[in-house]
CSV table of C-alpha atoms and ligand atoms in Angstrom, one decimal:
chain,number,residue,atom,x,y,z
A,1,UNK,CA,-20.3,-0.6,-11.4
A,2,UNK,CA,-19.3,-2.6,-14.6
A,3,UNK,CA,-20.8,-1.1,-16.5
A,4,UNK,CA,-19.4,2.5,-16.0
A,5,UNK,CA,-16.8,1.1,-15.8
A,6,UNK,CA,-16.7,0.2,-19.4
A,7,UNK,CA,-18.0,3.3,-20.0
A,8,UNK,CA,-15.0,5.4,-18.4
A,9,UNK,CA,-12.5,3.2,-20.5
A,10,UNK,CA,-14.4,4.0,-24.0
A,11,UNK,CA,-14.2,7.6,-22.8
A,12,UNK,CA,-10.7,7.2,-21.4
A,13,UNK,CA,-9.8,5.2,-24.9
A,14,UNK,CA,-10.5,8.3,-26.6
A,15,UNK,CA,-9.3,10.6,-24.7
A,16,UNK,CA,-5.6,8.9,-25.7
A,17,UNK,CA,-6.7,10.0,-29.4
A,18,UNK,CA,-8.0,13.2,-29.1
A,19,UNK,CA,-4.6,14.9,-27.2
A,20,UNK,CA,-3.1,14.3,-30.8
A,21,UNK,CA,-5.1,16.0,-32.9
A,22,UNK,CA,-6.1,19.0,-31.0
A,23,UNK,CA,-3.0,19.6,-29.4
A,24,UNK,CA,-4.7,19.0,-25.6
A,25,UNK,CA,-2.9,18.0,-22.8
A,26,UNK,CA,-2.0,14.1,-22.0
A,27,UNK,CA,-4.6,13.4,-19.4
A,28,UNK,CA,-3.3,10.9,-16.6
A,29,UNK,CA,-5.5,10.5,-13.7
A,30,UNK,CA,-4.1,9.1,-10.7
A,31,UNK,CA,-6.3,7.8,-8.5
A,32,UNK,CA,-5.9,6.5,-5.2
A,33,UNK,CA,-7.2,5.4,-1.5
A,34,UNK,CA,-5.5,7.6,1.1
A,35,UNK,CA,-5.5,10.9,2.2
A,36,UNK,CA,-3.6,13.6,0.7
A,37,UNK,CA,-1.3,14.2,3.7
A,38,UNK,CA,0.3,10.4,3.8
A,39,UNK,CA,3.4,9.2,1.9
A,40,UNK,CA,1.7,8.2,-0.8
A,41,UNK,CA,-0.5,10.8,-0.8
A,42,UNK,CA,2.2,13.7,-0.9
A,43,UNK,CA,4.2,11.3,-3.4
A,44,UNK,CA,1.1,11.4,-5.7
A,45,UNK,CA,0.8,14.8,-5.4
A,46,UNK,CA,5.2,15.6,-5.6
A,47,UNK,CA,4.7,13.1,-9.5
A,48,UNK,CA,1.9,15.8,-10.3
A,49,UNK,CA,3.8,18.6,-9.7
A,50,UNK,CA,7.2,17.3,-11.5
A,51,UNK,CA,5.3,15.7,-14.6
A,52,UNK,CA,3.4,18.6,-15.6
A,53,UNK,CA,6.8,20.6,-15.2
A,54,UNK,CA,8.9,18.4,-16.7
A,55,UNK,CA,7.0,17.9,-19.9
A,56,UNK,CA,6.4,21.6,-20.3
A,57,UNK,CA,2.1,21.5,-20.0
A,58,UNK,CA,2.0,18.2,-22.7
A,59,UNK,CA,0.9,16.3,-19.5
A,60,UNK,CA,-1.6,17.1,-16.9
A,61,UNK,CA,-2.3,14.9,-13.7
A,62,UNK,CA,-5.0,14.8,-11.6
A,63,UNK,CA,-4.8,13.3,-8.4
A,64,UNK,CA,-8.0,11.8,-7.2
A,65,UNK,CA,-7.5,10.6,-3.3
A,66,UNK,CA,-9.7,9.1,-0.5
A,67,UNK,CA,-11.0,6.6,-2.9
A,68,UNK,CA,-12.4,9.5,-4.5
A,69,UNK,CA,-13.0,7.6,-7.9
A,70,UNK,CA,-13.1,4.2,-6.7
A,71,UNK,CA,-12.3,1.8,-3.8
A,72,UNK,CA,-9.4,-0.8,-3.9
A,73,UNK,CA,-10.6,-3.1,-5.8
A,74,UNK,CA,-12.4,-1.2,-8.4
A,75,UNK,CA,-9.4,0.9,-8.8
A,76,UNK,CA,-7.2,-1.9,-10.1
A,77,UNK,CA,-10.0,-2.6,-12.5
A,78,UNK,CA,-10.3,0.7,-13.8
A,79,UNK,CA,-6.7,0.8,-14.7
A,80,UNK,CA,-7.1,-2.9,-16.3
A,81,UNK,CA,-9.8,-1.1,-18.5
A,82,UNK,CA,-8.1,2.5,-19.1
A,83,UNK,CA,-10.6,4.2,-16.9
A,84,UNK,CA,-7.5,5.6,-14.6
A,85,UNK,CA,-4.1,5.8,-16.0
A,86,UNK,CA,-2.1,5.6,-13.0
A,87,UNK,CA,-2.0,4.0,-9.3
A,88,UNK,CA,-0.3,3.1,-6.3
A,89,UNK,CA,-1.8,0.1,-4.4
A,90,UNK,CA,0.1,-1.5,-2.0
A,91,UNK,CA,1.2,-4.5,-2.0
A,92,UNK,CA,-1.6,-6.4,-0.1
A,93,UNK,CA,-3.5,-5.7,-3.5
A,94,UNK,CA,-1.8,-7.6,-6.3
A,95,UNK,CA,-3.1,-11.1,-5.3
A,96,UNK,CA,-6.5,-11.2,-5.9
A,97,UNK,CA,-5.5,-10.2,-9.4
A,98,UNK,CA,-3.1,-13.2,-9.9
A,99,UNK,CA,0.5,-11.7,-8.5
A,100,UNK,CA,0.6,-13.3,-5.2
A,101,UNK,CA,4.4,-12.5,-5.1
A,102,UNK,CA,3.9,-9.2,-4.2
A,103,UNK,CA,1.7,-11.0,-0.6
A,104,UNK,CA,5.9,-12.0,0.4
A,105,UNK,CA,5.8,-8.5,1.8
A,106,UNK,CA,3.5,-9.2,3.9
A,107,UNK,CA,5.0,-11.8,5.8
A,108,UNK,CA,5.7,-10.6,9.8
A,109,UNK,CA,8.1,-9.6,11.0
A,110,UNK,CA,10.2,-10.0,7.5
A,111,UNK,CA,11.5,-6.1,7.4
A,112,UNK,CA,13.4,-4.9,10.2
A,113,UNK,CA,13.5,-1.7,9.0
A,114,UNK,CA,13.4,0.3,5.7
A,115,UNK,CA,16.9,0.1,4.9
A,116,UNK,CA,16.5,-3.8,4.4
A,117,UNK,CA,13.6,-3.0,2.7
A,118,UNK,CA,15.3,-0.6,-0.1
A,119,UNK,CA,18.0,-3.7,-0.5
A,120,UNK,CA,15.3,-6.0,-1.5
A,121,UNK,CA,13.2,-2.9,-3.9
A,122,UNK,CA,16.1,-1.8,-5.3
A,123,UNK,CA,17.9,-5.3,-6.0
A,124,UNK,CA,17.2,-7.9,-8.8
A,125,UNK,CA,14.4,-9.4,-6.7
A,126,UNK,CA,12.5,-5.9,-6.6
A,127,UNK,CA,12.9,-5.7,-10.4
A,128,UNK,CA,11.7,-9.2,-11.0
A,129,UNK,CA,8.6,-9.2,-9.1
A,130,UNK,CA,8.0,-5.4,-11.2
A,131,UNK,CA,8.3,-7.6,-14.5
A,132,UNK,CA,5.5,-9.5,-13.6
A,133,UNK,CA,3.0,-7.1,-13.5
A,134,UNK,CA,3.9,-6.4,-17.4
A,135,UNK,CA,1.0,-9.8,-18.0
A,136,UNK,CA,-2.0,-7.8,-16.2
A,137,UNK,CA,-2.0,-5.3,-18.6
A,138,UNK,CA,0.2,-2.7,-16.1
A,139,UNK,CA,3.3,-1.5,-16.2
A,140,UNK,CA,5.3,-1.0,-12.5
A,141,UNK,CA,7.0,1.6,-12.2
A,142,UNK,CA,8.4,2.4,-8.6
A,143,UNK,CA,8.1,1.1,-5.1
A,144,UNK,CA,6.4,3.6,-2.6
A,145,UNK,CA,6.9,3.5,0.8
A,146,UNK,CA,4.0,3.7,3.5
A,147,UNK,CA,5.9,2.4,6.7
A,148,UNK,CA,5.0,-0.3,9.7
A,149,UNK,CA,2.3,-1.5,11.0
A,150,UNK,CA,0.9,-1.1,14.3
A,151,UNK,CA,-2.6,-3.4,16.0
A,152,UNK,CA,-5.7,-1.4,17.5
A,153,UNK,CA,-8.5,-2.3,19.2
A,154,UNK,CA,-10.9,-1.7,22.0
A,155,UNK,CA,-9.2,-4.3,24.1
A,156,UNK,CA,-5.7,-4.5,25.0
A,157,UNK,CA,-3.7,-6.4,22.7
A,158,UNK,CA,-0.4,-7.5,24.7
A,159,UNK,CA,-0.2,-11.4,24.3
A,160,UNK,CA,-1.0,-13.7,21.6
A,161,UNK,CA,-4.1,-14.7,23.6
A,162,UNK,CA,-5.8,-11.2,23.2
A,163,UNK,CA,-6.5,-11.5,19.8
A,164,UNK,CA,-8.5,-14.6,20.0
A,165,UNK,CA,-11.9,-14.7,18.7
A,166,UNK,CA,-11.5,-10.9,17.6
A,167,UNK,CA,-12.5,-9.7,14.5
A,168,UNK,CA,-9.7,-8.1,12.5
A,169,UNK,CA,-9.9,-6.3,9.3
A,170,UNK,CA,-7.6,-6.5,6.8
A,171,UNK,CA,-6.4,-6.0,3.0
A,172,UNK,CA,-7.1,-8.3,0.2
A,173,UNK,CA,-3.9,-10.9,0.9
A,174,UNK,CA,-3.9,-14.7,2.1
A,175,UNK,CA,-1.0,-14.0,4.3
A,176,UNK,CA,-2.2,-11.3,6.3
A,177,UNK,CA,-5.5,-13.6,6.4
A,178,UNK,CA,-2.5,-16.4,7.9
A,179,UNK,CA,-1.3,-13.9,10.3
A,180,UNK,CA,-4.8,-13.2,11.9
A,181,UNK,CA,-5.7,-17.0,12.1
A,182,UNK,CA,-2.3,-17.9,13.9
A,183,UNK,CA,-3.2,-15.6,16.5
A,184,UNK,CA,-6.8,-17.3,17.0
A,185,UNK,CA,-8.4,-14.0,15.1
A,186,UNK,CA,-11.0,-13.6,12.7
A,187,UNK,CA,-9.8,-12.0,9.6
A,188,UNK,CA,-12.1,-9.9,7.3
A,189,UNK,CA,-11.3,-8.2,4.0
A,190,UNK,CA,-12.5,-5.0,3.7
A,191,UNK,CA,-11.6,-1.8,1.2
A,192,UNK,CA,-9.8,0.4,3.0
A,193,UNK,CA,-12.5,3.6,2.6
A,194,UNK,CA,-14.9,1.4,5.1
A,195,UNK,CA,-13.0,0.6,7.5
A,196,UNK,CA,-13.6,3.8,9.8
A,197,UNK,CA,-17.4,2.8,10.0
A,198,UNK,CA,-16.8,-0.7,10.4
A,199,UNK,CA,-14.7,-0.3,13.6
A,200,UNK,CA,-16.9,2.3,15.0
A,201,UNK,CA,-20.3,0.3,14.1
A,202,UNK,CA,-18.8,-2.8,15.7
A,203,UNK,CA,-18.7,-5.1,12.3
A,204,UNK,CA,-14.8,-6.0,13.2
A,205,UNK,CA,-12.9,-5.0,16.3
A,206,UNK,CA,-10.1,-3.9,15.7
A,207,UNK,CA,-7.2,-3.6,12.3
A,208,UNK,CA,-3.3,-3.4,11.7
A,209,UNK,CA,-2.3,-0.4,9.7
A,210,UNK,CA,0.4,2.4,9.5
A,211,UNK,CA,0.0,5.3,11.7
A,212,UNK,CA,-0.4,7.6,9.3
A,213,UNK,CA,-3.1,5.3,8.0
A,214,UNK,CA,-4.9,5.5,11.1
A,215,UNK,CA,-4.1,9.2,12.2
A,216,UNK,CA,-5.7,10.3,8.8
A,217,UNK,CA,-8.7,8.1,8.6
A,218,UNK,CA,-9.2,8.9,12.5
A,219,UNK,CA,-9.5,5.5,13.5
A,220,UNK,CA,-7.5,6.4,16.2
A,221,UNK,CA,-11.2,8.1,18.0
A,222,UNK,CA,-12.7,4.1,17.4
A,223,UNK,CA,-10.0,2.4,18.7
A,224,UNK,CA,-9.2,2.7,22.6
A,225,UNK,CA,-5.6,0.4,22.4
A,226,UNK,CA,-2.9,0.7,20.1
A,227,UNK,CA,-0.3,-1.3,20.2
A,228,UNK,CA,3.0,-0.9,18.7
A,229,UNK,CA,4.1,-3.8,17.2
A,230,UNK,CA,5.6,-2.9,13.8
A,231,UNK,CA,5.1,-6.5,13.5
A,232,UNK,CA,4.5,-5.8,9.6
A,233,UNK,CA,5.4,-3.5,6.3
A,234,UNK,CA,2.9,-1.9,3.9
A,235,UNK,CA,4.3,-0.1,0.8
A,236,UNK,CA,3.3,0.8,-2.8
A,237,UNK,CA,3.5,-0.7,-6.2
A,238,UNK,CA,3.0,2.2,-9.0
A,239,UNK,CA,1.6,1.3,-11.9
A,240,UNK,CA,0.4,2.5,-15.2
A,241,UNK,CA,-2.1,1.2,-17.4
A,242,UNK,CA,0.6,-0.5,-20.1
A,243,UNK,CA,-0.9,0.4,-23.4
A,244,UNK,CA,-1.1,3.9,-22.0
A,245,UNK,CA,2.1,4.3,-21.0
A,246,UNK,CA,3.6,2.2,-23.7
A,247,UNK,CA,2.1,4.5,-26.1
A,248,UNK,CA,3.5,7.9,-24.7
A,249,UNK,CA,5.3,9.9,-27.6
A,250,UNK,CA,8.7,9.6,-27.0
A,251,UNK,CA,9.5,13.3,-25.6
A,252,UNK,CA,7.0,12.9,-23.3
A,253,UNK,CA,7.6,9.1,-21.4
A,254,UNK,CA,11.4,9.7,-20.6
A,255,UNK,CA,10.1,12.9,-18.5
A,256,UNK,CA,7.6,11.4,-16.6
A,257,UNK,CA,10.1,8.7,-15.8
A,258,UNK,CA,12.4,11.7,-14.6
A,259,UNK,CA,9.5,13.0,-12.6
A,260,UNK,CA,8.5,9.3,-10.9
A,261,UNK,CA,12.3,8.6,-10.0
A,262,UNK,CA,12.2,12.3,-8.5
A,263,UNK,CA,8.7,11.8,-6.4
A,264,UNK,CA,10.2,8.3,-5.4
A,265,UNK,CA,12.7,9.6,-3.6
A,266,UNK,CA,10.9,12.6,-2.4
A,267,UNK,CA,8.1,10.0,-1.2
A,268,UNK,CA,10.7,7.6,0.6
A,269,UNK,CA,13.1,10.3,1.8
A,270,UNK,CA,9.8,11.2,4.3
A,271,UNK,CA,7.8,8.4,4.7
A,272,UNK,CA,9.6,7.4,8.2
A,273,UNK,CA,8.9,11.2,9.4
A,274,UNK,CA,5.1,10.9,8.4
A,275,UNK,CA,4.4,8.1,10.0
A,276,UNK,CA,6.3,9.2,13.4
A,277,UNK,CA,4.3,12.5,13.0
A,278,UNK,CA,1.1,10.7,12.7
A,279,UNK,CA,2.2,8.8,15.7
A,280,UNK,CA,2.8,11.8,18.2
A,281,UNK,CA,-0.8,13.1,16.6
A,282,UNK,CA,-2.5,10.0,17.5
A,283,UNK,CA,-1.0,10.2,20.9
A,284,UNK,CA,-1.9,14.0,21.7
A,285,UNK,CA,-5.5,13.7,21.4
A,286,UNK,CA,-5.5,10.9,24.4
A,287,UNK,CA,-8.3,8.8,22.7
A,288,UNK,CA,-5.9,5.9,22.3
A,289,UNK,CA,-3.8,4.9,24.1
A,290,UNK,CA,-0.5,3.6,23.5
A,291,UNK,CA,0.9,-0.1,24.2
A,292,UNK,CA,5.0,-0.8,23.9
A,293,UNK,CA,5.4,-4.2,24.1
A,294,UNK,CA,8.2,-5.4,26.2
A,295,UNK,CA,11.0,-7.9,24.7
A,296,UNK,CA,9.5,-10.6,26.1
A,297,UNK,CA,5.9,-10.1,24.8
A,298,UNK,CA,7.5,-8.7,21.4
A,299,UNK,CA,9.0,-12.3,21.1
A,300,UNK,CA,5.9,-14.1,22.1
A,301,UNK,CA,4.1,-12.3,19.6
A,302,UNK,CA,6.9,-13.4,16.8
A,303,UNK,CA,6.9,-17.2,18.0
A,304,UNK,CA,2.8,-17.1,17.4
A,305,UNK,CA,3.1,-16.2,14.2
A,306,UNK,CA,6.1,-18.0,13.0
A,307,UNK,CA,3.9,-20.6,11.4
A,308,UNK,CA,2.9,-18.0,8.7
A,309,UNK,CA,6.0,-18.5,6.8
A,310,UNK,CA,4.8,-22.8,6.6
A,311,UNK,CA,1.2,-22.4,6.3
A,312,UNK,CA,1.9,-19.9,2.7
A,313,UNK,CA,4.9,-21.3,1.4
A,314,UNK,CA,2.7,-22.8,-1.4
A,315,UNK,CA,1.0,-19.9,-2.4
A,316,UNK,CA,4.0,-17.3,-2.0
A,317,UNK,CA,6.5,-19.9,-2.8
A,318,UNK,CA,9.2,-21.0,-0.5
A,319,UNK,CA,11.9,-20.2,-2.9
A,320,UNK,CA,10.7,-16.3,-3.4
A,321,UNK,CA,10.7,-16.2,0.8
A,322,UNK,CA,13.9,-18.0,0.7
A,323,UNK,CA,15.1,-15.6,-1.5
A,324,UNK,CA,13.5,-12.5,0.1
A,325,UNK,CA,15.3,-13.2,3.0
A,326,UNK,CA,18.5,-13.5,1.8
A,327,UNK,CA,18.3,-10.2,-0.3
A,328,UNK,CA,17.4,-9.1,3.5
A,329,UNK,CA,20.8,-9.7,4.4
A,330,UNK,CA,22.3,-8.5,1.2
A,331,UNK,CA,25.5,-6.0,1.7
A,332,UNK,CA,25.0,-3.1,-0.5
A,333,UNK,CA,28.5,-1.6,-1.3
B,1,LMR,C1,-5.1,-0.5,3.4
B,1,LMR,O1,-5.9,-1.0,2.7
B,1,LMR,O2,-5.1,-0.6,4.6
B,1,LMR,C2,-3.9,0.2,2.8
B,1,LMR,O3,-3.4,-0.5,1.7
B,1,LMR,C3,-4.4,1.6,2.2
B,1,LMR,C4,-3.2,2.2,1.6
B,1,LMR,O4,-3.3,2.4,0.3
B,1,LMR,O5,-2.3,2.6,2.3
């Protein structure tokens, strides 16, 4: 895999030189994991639209979805190297590649909802934690929403208790790998393009994802529970490869910024609905069925896994969550 790898990025490298001299379109492929018809897929696909627009033809984008062109991790390599120009991984993603701040949004039960999300995204905080992916060779550029997470598996999950000795599968981060252990599970990380098979084959029992996640990935026919616990957040980082985008001519970068600011919103402004939609699908085809957790089990669910916030402090940082939370409660007039 490397070694194409390197391949695609001399190819890619070139590519960057060759627009110039015969007049070609900017290439920017965009490549990412989901289906087409999720918020970040139709916020990909809104960025396409708007670029090429905006810049008048200079730029073309191709959307590649479904990890298409490559799987989660892969895909952050590929931008490293130049073989993809643009992503969208969520946040989950950045700590295996040395940004474990962005793992503070995985923290349960941190974001009540996505208005006290936008407060923290939008504020200094959100701008920070963009900065720092400037030292892996990327440059962030907007925060895409996905939505909340809900549980599934093939055994009720009500209490704590139900998830012990379970096999969970989840994304690349240390504090979703917290979450799972504090509620006597076994987490696995796993790309998010096998995660169908693995739940159907038996090789974990069950996940935590967004409905439109699961809706469009069908896990939904695998998994006889689902429990709604919005007990956590997934949303996007996008990012360019930096000494592509650095090196845009200078009619060209301030449109594309235009046309991100533009999908951003368009992205955001729907996100909620998509998920909701994906919701009443799941629920119409009957093969899961639904589990609303009363107030009582919805708190006994929060006291398991308020030991999270201790047992990551040293990785996240206790100052970040301490800081995280109060841009939470942030007024914002
Ligand atoms: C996952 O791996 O479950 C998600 O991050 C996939 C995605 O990009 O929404």
């Amino acid at each position: 895999m490397r070694r194409s790898l390197m391949a695609a990025a001399a190819c890619a490298a070139f590519a960057w030189i060759a627009p110039a001299a015969a007049q070609a379109p900017i290439s920017i492929k965009f490549s990412h994991v989901v289906a087409p018809n999720t918020p970040k897929g139709l916020a990909a696909d809104k960025f396409k639209e708007l670029a090429e627009k905006y810049t008048d033809g200079k730029v073309k984008v191709e959307v590649y979805p479904n990890s298409q062109l490559y799987k989660d991790k892969e895909e952050l390599e590929a931008l490293q190297l130049g073989a993809v120009q643009m992503l969208a991984p969520s946040n989950s993603k950045f700590g295996p590649i040395g940004i474990r701040e962005f793992e503070v949004f995985d923290l349960p039960y941190i974001l009540p909802d996505l208005p006290t999300l936008r407060k923290v995204t939008d504020g200094p905080l959100g701008a920070r934690l963009l900065k720092l992916i400037d030292a892996k060779g990327m440059t962030g550029l907007a925060y895409w929403d996905n939505g909340f997470k809900v549980m599934s598996a093939n055994k009720r999950l009500v209490a704590p208790a139900d998830y012990k000795g379970l096999k969970f599968r989840i994304q690349s981060s240390k504090v979703l790998e917290a979450q799972f252990r504090a509620l006597g599970a076994i987490p696995q990380v796993m790309a998010f393009s096998e995660v169908y098979q693995s739940l159907q084959t038996g090789v974990v029992d069950g996940q935590e994802n967004t409905p439109s996640n699961m809706y469009t990935q069908k896990m939904h026919e695998v998994q006889k529970y689902t429990t709604l616990t919005n007990h956590g957040y997934i949303g996007y980082v996008v990012v360019a490869n930096k000494k592509f985008w650095d090196g845009l001519p200078a009619d060209v970068r301030p449109q594309l910024e235009k046309a991100m600011k533009e999908a951003t919103a368009y992205g955001n402004g729907q996100s909620a609905k998509e998920n909701d939609e994906a919701l009443a699908e799941i629920k119409k085809t009957g093969k899961s069925e639904f589990i609303t957790l009363s107030p009582e089990q919805d708190a006994a669910m929060r006291k398991a896994m308020e030991p999270v916030y201790n047992d990551v402090a040293g990785r996240v940082g206790k100052p970040l969550i301490e800081e995280f939370l109060k841009e939470t409660k942030a007024t914002t007039n």
